[in-house]
XYZ file of C-alpha atoms in Angstrom:
615
model
C -37.142 3.879 146.906
C -35.204 5.773 144.275
C -31.462 5.382 144.134
C -30.918 8.911 142.759
C -33.041 11.930 141.793
C -33.385 12.768 138.140
C -30.998 15.651 137.366
C -30.799 17.489 134.050
C -27.949 19.841 133.253
C -27.414 22.918 131.164
C -24.663 23.196 128.635
C -22.763 25.507 130.928
C -23.045 23.088 133.785
C -21.666 20.319 131.623
C -18.440 22.306 131.329
C -18.217 22.848 135.058
C -18.989 19.215 135.752
C -16.301 18.012 133.410
C -13.730 20.242 135.077
C -14.784 19.022 138.488
C -14.718 15.351 137.630
C -11.279 15.557 136.039
C -9.856 17.286 139.086
C -11.400 14.782 141.464
C -9.882 11.837 139.660
C -6.416 13.353 139.513
C -6.121 14.949 142.941
C -6.661 11.780 145.029
C -4.048 9.923 142.984
C -1.530 12.727 143.418
C -2.348 13.094 147.108
C -2.125 9.344 147.556
C 1.308 9.161 145.970
C 2.495 12.147 147.977
C 1.090 10.753 151.225
C 2.702 7.373 150.702
C 6.042 8.986 149.877
C 5.869 11.309 152.869
C 4.932 8.483 155.217
C 7.775 6.314 153.929
C 10.188 9.195 154.429
C 8.699 9.898 157.844
C 9.468 6.318 158.893
C 13.112 6.745 157.867
C 13.208 10.166 159.517
C 11.874 8.798 162.810
C 14.335 5.904 162.691
C 17.198 8.336 162.127
C 15.931 10.556 164.923
C 15.860 7.519 167.221
C 19.497 6.752 166.445
C 20.608 10.346 166.982
C 18.461 10.712 170.096
C 19.881 7.521 171.599
C 23.422 8.704 170.881
C 22.769 12.012 172.625
C 20.960 10.431 175.566
C 23.785 7.975 176.166
C 26.115 10.857 177.053
C 23.539 13.285 178.428
C 23.982 12.294 182.054
C 20.218 12.399 182.546
C 19.157 10.667 185.727
C 16.520 8.559 184.006
C 19.042 7.202 181.498
C 21.534 6.310 184.239
C 18.763 4.721 186.281
C 17.655 2.492 183.405
C 21.215 1.424 182.631
C 21.884 0.614 186.299
C 18.671 -1.387 186.480
C 19.851 -3.360 183.466
C 23.112 -4.176 185.265
C 21.165 -5.319 188.323
C 19.063 -7.517 186.058
C 22.251 -9.014 184.585
C 23.535 -9.904 188.068
C 20.224 -11.506 188.996
C 20.007 -13.379 185.700
C 23.520 -14.737 186.220
C 22.756 -15.808 189.794
C 25.265 -16.428 192.596
C 28.656 -17.943 191.805
C 31.223 -19.544 194.090
C 33.208 -16.762 195.818
C 36.947 -16.865 196.530
C 37.731 -19.192 199.418
C 40.487 -17.006 200.861
C 38.092 -14.425 202.325
C 36.139 -15.224 205.506
C 33.650 -13.052 207.388
C 33.520 -13.124 211.190
C 30.042 -11.768 211.755
C 28.845 -9.792 214.728
C 25.435 -11.334 214.203
C 22.372 -11.600 216.409
C 23.626 -14.967 217.645
C 26.973 -13.513 218.739
C 25.164 -10.773 220.660
C 22.525 -12.881 222.410
C 24.117 -16.296 223.137
C 27.270 -15.146 225.009
C 25.112 -12.875 227.157
C 22.746 -15.735 228.029
C 25.545 -18.216 228.730
C 27.521 -15.790 230.866
C 24.498 -14.842 232.970
C 23.721 -18.533 233.503
C 27.187 -19.453 234.839
C 29.796 -16.638 234.903
C 32.543 -18.887 236.240
C 32.068 -21.603 233.653
C 31.733 -19.160 230.776
C 34.347 -16.721 231.959
C 35.881 -16.701 228.452
C 32.687 -15.050 227.213
C 33.029 -12.159 229.653
C 34.245 -9.703 226.949
C 31.068 -10.536 224.981
C 28.615 -10.376 227.888
C 27.046 -7.130 226.652
C 26.900 -5.162 223.452
C 28.837 -3.221 222.296
C 31.534 -5.736 223.101
C 34.626 -4.898 225.061
C 37.569 -3.977 222.913
C 39.495 -6.611 224.800
C 37.372 -9.153 222.897
C 38.716 -7.843 219.579
C 42.248 -7.910 221.004
C 41.873 -11.603 221.880
C 40.327 -12.409 218.510
C 43.125 -10.623 216.604
C 45.746 -12.541 218.553
C 44.074 -15.928 218.042
C 43.520 -15.368 214.308
C 47.056 -14.160 213.588
C 48.535 -17.058 215.558
C 46.245 -19.433 213.615
C 47.821 -18.201 210.381
C 45.320 -15.624 209.150
C 46.871 -13.498 206.428
C 45.155 -10.336 207.598
C 42.466 -9.301 210.080
C 40.296 -6.356 209.045
C 37.817 -4.766 211.434
C 34.916 -3.014 209.730
C 34.361 -1.104 212.962
C 35.187 2.510 213.757
C 37.010 2.972 217.101
C 36.916 6.771 217.038
C 35.822 7.274 220.662
C 37.097 5.897 223.990
C 35.704 2.570 225.168
C 32.676 2.726 227.445
C 34.440 0.102 229.591
C 37.367 2.380 230.464
C 40.912 3.082 229.410
C 42.177 -0.377 230.347
C 39.866 -1.860 227.743
C 41.360 0.416 225.074
C 44.886 -0.455 226.193
C 44.293 -4.161 225.657
C 43.333 -3.494 222.044
C 46.278 -1.117 221.714
C 48.659 -3.825 222.908
C 47.330 -6.303 220.358
C 47.686 -3.744 217.588
C 51.189 -2.895 218.754
C 52.176 -6.538 218.375
C 50.179 -7.589 215.289
C 49.362 -4.241 213.688
C 51.163 -4.945 210.426
C 48.492 -7.554 209.690
C 45.515 -5.543 210.946
C 43.321 -3.019 209.157
C 41.041 -0.587 210.967
C 38.146 1.398 209.545
C 37.672 5.134 209.166
C 34.425 6.796 208.175
C 33.524 9.997 206.364
C 30.494 11.433 208.140
C 28.231 14.406 207.618
C 27.868 16.778 210.555
C 25.413 19.616 210.926
C 26.178 22.835 212.767
C 24.725 26.305 212.848
C 26.972 27.055 209.871
C 25.495 24.235 207.807
C 26.342 20.662 206.867
C 29.950 19.602 206.413
C 31.796 16.309 205.928
C 34.448 15.117 208.310
C 36.643 12.033 208.551
C 36.256 9.945 211.707
C 39.469 7.873 211.986
C 40.415 5.466 214.798
C 41.734 7.044 217.992
C 45.333 8.102 217.923
C 46.265 5.381 220.425
C 45.205 2.686 217.941
C 47.393 3.986 215.120
C 50.361 1.921 216.190
C 52.272 -1.099 215.004
C 51.999 -0.254 211.287
C 48.212 -0.618 211.411
C 46.645 0.160 208.027
C 43.556 2.345 207.942
C 40.997 2.742 205.183
C 37.678 4.485 204.659
C 34.621 2.243 204.517
C 32.356 4.598 202.558
C 30.904 3.469 199.235
C 29.455 5.934 196.709
C 25.803 5.420 195.842
C 24.471 5.495 192.302
C 21.292 7.248 191.219
C 19.297 4.092 191.986
C 20.454 4.277 195.603
C 22.544 1.111 195.271
C 26.206 0.350 195.793
C 27.810 -0.270 192.408
C 31.273 1.249 192.666
C 34.399 0.432 194.622
C 35.036 2.363 197.839
C 38.077 3.978 196.208
C 35.677 5.970 194.002
C 34.156 7.702 197.035
C 37.023 10.195 197.066
C 35.643 11.693 193.853
C 32.560 12.778 195.803
C 34.505 14.490 198.585
C 34.495 18.295 198.694
C 37.716 19.862 197.481
C 38.637 21.796 200.604
C 41.581 21.950 202.985
C 39.870 19.866 205.680
C 39.893 16.829 203.396
C 43.004 17.662 201.440
C 44.595 14.302 202.306
C 42.415 11.525 200.956
C 42.511 8.225 202.799
C 42.791 4.941 200.874
C 39.743 2.755 200.772
C 39.249 0.033 203.361
C 39.575 -2.635 200.671
C 42.886 -1.246 199.404
C 44.183 -1.035 202.980
C 43.219 -4.670 203.627
C 45.146 -5.901 200.592
C 48.102 -3.758 201.651
C 48.094 -5.370 205.107
C 47.747 -8.819 203.536
C 50.739 -8.010 201.305
C 48.791 -8.962 198.199
C 49.902 -7.315 194.998
C 47.061 -6.784 192.564
C 46.869 -5.127 189.141
C 45.432 -1.686 188.782
C 41.648 -2.041 188.443
C 40.474 -1.771 184.857
C 37.134 -0.440 186.041
C 35.435 1.189 189.000
C 32.560 -1.200 189.715
C 32.324 -4.116 192.112
C 31.997 -7.610 190.703
C 29.404 -9.085 193.068
C 29.559 -12.856 193.477
C 25.910 -12.930 194.503
C 23.408 -11.509 196.937
C 23.644 -11.548 200.744
C 25.087 -14.744 202.223
C 27.282 -15.662 199.264
C 30.541 -15.385 201.227
C 31.287 -17.757 204.083
C 30.155 -16.245 207.381
C 31.155 -17.453 210.855
C 29.619 -16.098 214.093
C 32.183 -14.006 215.958
C 31.647 -15.698 219.312
C 32.848 -19.049 217.912
C 36.434 -17.749 218.084
C 36.255 -17.203 221.872
C 34.253 -20.352 222.558
C 36.733 -23.238 223.085
C 34.339 -25.920 221.889
C 33.567 -24.212 218.561
C 37.217 -23.159 218.172
C 38.500 -26.694 218.572
C 35.820 -28.478 216.514
C 33.992 -26.326 213.984
C 36.964 -23.996 213.428
C 39.538 -26.797 213.646
C 41.641 -24.866 216.186
C 41.817 -21.955 213.795
C 42.997 -23.849 210.711
C 39.851 -22.563 208.956
C 41.476 -19.101 208.908
C 44.933 -20.155 207.773
C 46.180 -18.044 204.847
C 42.885 -16.172 204.602
C 41.735 -12.590 204.902
C 39.363 -12.340 207.864
C 36.817 -9.519 207.888
C 35.074 -8.625 211.135
C 31.861 -6.643 210.860
C 28.229 -6.305 211.880
C 25.501 -8.379 210.300
C 23.059 -8.030 213.208
C 19.735 -6.280 212.841
C 20.473 -3.854 215.680
C 23.252 -1.977 213.866
C 21.357 -2.170 210.574
C 24.542 -1.885 208.536
C 22.727 -3.053 205.398
C 22.736 -1.424 201.989
C 21.088 -2.023 198.596
C 23.543 -3.402 196.066
C 23.755 -3.742 192.307
C 23.359 -7.525 192.476
C 20.052 -7.400 194.337
C 16.566 -6.169 193.669
C 15.129 -3.038 195.216
C 14.164 -4.885 198.425
C 17.364 -6.873 198.998
C 20.145 -5.583 201.240
C 23.698 -6.722 201.967
C 25.730 -6.077 205.088
C 28.566 -3.596 204.784
C 31.171 -6.191 205.695
C 30.025 -8.528 202.905
C 30.103 -5.652 200.413
C 33.742 -5.166 201.426
C 34.347 -8.885 200.904
C 33.048 -8.560 197.337
C 35.128 -5.438 196.739
C 38.325 -7.053 198.068
C 37.724 -10.144 195.932
C 37.120 -7.891 192.921
C 40.514 -6.256 193.360
C 42.308 -9.513 194.100
C 40.984 -11.305 191.028
C 41.131 -8.290 188.710
C 37.401 -8.440 188.027
C 36.538 -4.774 188.379
C 33.756 -3.990 185.928
C 34.575 -1.217 183.463
C 32.788 0.906 180.924
C 33.492 -0.330 177.401
C 33.973 3.297 176.314
C 35.673 5.665 178.720
C 34.969 8.869 176.799
C 31.462 10.195 176.075
C 32.150 10.926 172.375
C 33.159 7.309 171.730
C 30.123 6.016 173.611
C 27.838 8.332 171.672
C 29.383 7.334 168.339
C 29.033 3.651 169.186
C 25.333 4.031 170.019
C 24.752 6.002 166.819
C 26.402 3.299 164.696
C 24.641 0.499 166.592
C 21.122 1.921 166.315
C 21.680 3.259 162.799
C 22.996 -0.104 161.627
C 20.044 -1.860 163.218
C 17.669 0.536 161.433
C 19.298 -0.294 158.093
C 18.959 -4.019 158.787
C 15.314 -3.532 159.755
C 14.545 -1.933 156.384
C 15.565 -5.149 154.616
C 12.056 -6.375 155.363
C 9.100 -4.616 153.747
C 6.036 -4.919 155.961
C 5.693 -2.731 159.034
C 4.765 -5.547 161.412
C 7.772 -7.559 160.221
C 10.041 -4.568 160.751
C 8.687 -4.063 164.254
C 9.103 -7.749 165.099
C 12.594 -7.724 163.623
C 13.465 -4.650 165.691
C 12.411 -6.455 168.870
C 14.573 -9.409 167.869
C 17.572 -7.146 167.206
C 17.021 -5.308 170.497
C 16.908 -8.642 172.325
C 20.075 -9.796 170.579
C 21.857 -6.644 171.679
C 20.598 -7.186 175.219
C 22.081 -10.691 175.098
C 25.415 -9.407 173.800
C 25.519 -6.807 176.572
C 24.770 -9.504 179.142
C 27.556 -11.786 177.897
C 30.016 -8.880 177.814
C 29.048 -7.866 181.337
C 29.200 -11.318 182.901
C 32.204 -12.804 181.121
C 34.308 -9.803 180.117
C 33.299 -7.373 182.908
C 32.517 -4.713 180.305
C 29.543 -2.373 180.380
C 28.070 -1.425 177.029
C 25.156 1.007 176.660
C 22.217 -1.378 176.833
C 18.763 -0.047 177.601
C 19.008 3.153 175.565
C 20.041 1.371 172.329
C 17.472 -1.389 172.900
C 14.664 1.130 173.264
C 15.928 3.114 170.269
C 16.076 -0.014 168.075
C 12.546 -0.959 169.113
C 11.395 2.617 168.417
C 12.863 2.342 164.909
C 10.690 -0.688 164.226
C 7.707 0.965 165.872
C 8.201 4.048 163.691
C 7.947 1.959 160.546
C 4.907 0.140 161.917
C 3.103 3.350 162.869
C 3.849 5.047 159.553
C 2.652 1.975 157.665
C -0.568 1.947 159.691
C -0.971 5.655 158.932
C -0.367 4.991 155.232
C -2.942 2.227 155.311
C -5.436 4.535 157.019
C -4.842 7.184 154.360
C -5.213 4.602 151.609
C -8.459 3.278 153.067
C -9.754 6.807 153.549
C -9.028 7.596 149.913
C -10.706 4.384 148.800
C -13.707 5.225 150.931
C -13.981 8.653 149.345
C -13.743 7.145 145.867
C -16.179 4.334 146.648
C -18.555 6.780 148.312
C -18.636 8.866 145.146
C -19.109 5.888 142.862
C -20.824 3.413 145.143
C -23.825 3.175 142.803
C -21.521 1.724 140.152
C -22.000 -2.061 139.759
C -18.222 -2.557 139.740
C -17.770 -0.588 142.963
C -20.701 -2.359 144.584
C -19.132 -5.693 143.679
C -15.864 -4.622 145.328
C -17.648 -3.351 148.429
C -19.724 -6.525 148.736
C -16.507 -8.549 149.062
C -14.886 -6.250 151.640
C -16.666 -6.198 154.987
C -14.325 -3.533 156.355
C -15.186 -1.219 153.465
C -18.891 -1.779 154.072
C -18.449 -0.899 157.731
C -16.424 2.228 156.966
C -18.933 3.410 154.380
C -21.727 2.864 156.869
C -19.799 4.814 159.499
C -19.417 7.731 157.106
C -23.091 7.627 156.221
C -24.044 7.523 159.894
C -21.806 10.516 160.580
C -23.757 12.550 158.005
C -27.155 11.405 159.253
C -28.842 14.101 161.303
C -26.745 16.954 159.930
C -28.771 20.152 159.367
C -28.155 22.095 156.144
C -29.085 25.763 155.825
C -30.731 25.495 159.228
C -33.610 23.636 157.584
C -32.830 20.397 155.771
C -32.042 17.463 158.070
C -30.150 14.637 156.339
C -31.881 11.303 156.808
C -29.911 9.080 154.457
C -27.066 9.188 151.965
C -28.774 8.306 148.707
C -25.858 8.180 146.303
C -22.775 9.869 144.935
C -21.162 10.776 141.651
C -17.813 12.104 140.528
C -18.465 15.661 141.673
C -21.583 15.468 143.838
C -23.343 13.628 146.617
C -27.069 13.172 147.089
C -29.048 12.861 150.322
C -32.621 12.263 151.349
C -33.538 15.002 153.799
C -36.498 16.316 155.744
C -37.676 19.900 155.373
C -38.022 20.822 159.034
C -39.698 24.159 158.277
C -42.647 22.639 156.421
C -45.637 20.974 158.041
C -45.117 17.240 158.397
C -41.392 17.512 157.588
C -41.821 16.171 154.041
C -38.923 14.383 152.371
C -36.863 16.025 149.680
C -33.640 15.366 147.804
C -30.559 17.495 148.521
C -27.754 17.348 145.992
C -24.380 18.627 147.119
C -22.038 19.966 144.425
C -18.366 20.082 145.428
C -16.084 22.453 143.500
C -12.745 20.820 142.829
C -10.919 24.119 143.165
C -11.826 26.440 146.045
C -9.643 29.350 144.987
C -11.514 32.617 144.674
C -11.634 32.803 140.862
C -12.586 29.168 140.415
C -15.155 29.438 143.177
C -16.736 32.475 141.555
C -16.988 30.615 138.251
C -18.553 27.614 139.975
C -21.029 29.916 141.716
C -22.191 31.389 138.381
C -22.557 27.937 136.851
C -24.463 26.768 139.908
C -26.934 29.638 139.694
C -27.379 28.926 135.996
C -28.039 25.265 136.798
C -30.623 26.244 139.402
C -32.430 28.542 136.970
C -32.526 25.764 134.364
C -33.884 23.235 136.857
C -36.501 25.736 137.977
C -37.706 26.039 134.388
C -37.533 22.300 133.609
C -39.210 21.332 136.868
C -42.611 22.338 135.454
C -42.632 19.089 133.450
C -44.506 16.303 135.273
C -41.671 13.811 134.694
C -38.789 16.040 135.880
C -38.214 16.666 139.621
C -39.218 20.138 140.724
C -36.549 22.469 142.167
C -37.541 23.502 145.686
C -34.511 25.598 146.723
C -30.813 26.159 146.203
C -28.142 27.619 148.521
C -24.428 27.839 149.237
C -22.793 26.720 152.492
C -19.078 26.433 153.341
C -17.986 26.855 149.689
C -20.255 23.983 148.669
C -23.473 24.299 146.651
C -26.753 22.559 147.323
C -29.843 21.909 145.181
C -33.081 20.892 146.869
C -35.459 18.952 144.608
C -38.669 17.038 144.752
C -38.314 13.501 146.112
C -39.670 10.865 143.693
C -40.409 7.405 145.040
C -39.773 4.510 142.709
C -37.115 1.996 141.722
C -33.998 2.332 139.538
C -33.596 1.421 135.884
C -31.287 -1.492 136.799
C -34.212 -3.120 138.568
C -36.579 -2.511 135.673
C -34.067 -3.733 133.093
C -31.898 -6.424 134.733
C -28.608 -7.207 132.993
C -28.691 -10.149 130.584
C -32.457 -10.448 130.643
C -34.361 -9.423 127.456
C -37.626 -7.460 127.586
C -40.596 -7.370 125.272
C -40.327 -5.138 122.232
C -43.538 -3.323 123.103
C -42.207 -2.521 126.553
C -38.921 -1.214 125.138
C -40.799 1.001 122.694
C -42.951 2.374 125.515
C -39.898 3.197 127.625
C -38.042 4.900 124.782
C -41.153 6.864 123.719
C -41.612 8.071 127.292
C -37.971 9.167 127.501
C -38.032 10.863 124.104
C -41.095 12.900 125.047
C -39.229 14.174 128.125
C -36.091 14.885 126.077
C -38.141 16.808 123.552
C -39.357 19.074 126.348
C -35.772 19.541 127.576
C -34.480 20.380 124.083
C -37.337 22.787 123.451
C -36.127 24.745 126.466
C -32.616 25.063 125.017
C -30.970 22.517 127.313
C -28.528 19.804 126.283
C -28.474 16.919 128.753
C -25.236 15.347 130.067
C -26.710 12.259 131.667
C -30.133 10.956 132.519
C -31.073 8.861 135.531
C -34.371 7.138 134.948
C -36.704 6.352 137.830
C -39.799 4.175 137.398
C -42.937 4.866 139.354
């Protein structure tokens, strides 16, 4: 098969061709340089946008940003794992064991287990708490705190309340009771109200504190109970804010502690980290004398009494646990009290939004500058991941050992996005470069040099084939169906096509001429030259050794010549490089060519190039 048809050009067409070829060689180079420059700048622009965006997001207050940062803090707690809690805080748990065992024992033998009578049913008698307070204080407990709200009369009668009142009257200075802010709904709407202990229990210098903890956007307890007051409505009904339960406990224990540097709880671990003792052990003589060493276990300690049973379901998600883990309210208070005692409240590294925003901007911007020290996109992306991980590690160390919270997730994502921006823009630049190479190689793929390059690059071969396949089947002028891309030159491309409007769909050659400049004046000039070329080919096509012109047309600002298809093989096959031929054969070839050229010259045409085809 022929590699190319045999075109002959008029003098006018030579001028147009020269203009076209010069434009086509210059434009790709200029476009390439511009594209590479723009892509490089785009990478820097995206990196800068990432830094600015991260700085703005860090102070935006968006829920998603806060959620991600809180999840990072939870991950830090879990990565650290549980640590040994302070030994001077003990939890007396109203657990399932304390509810079920006393009831069973008492029913079995009421006389023998008469000391369990206050615990024979749940809720327990308040006389039970009175006895426990007395025993603990006499055993040397520093403070007894009840994470229970006694806001209504006892179901066991007034005498039951009076027993607790008497104990509070005597030991109240070392006792803390709980109050609770609750939401109530009426026909006028929902309102918040404080439910404090009954008036009769506010005796003997008893300290009272609210047990409410604010919840973060992730639904977990992160902050100290003292921060809950910030969420209270500013109205007259709640004009007097009550101290938190944890602050009240430390007041009753007469423990002086520094002002918290932060507002977040330092959790020592997940549920079960603090020592927990079943409540009923205190009233059971055997456990009191043996396991509790006659109360010496409580000496000098803060004792918290609260529910850990499944019935009350006083469990809440916390910062130190995953989304499925819960901690009892009384153990959350133990962590909060220990946080205040040991001055471990976790604080934001930057208290003001402008400082936090500026820090993130400098951090991400500095990381972007460091990333650019490497050249390749994949290296920059990898380096960005390394830098993001390093920052995550620094944030973790600061959180665990210095109790400081730095913006973590937002800068990490922004740093990674910087590296990704450079990677994506480099990939885009590479795609543009390959596309430009493909266009150049497609135009000159018949060149031995280009063919040598393509033969060594499988990806270029595949891309060229993809382009050829994309053109296959295209219909030109509603008639000529492209079958194969035959070849290309500096300003044209040649196809083998089928004439679908002729019987048998005979093959023909369609040559596409692409004007370099599609502006109206240049296009009009190209159109005149094209028509002149077609007229010349029509006249020259009467020679038996010159392809006959079958048609010419314009479509989408591109010009097409349809010529006779000549089967044969190219000159390079007839005259292989480096291989001599017989003199007689050379003379025959030249004579044949000269006879054709004579005919061309006699018709007033000067040729630009000749493609010989041997049949």
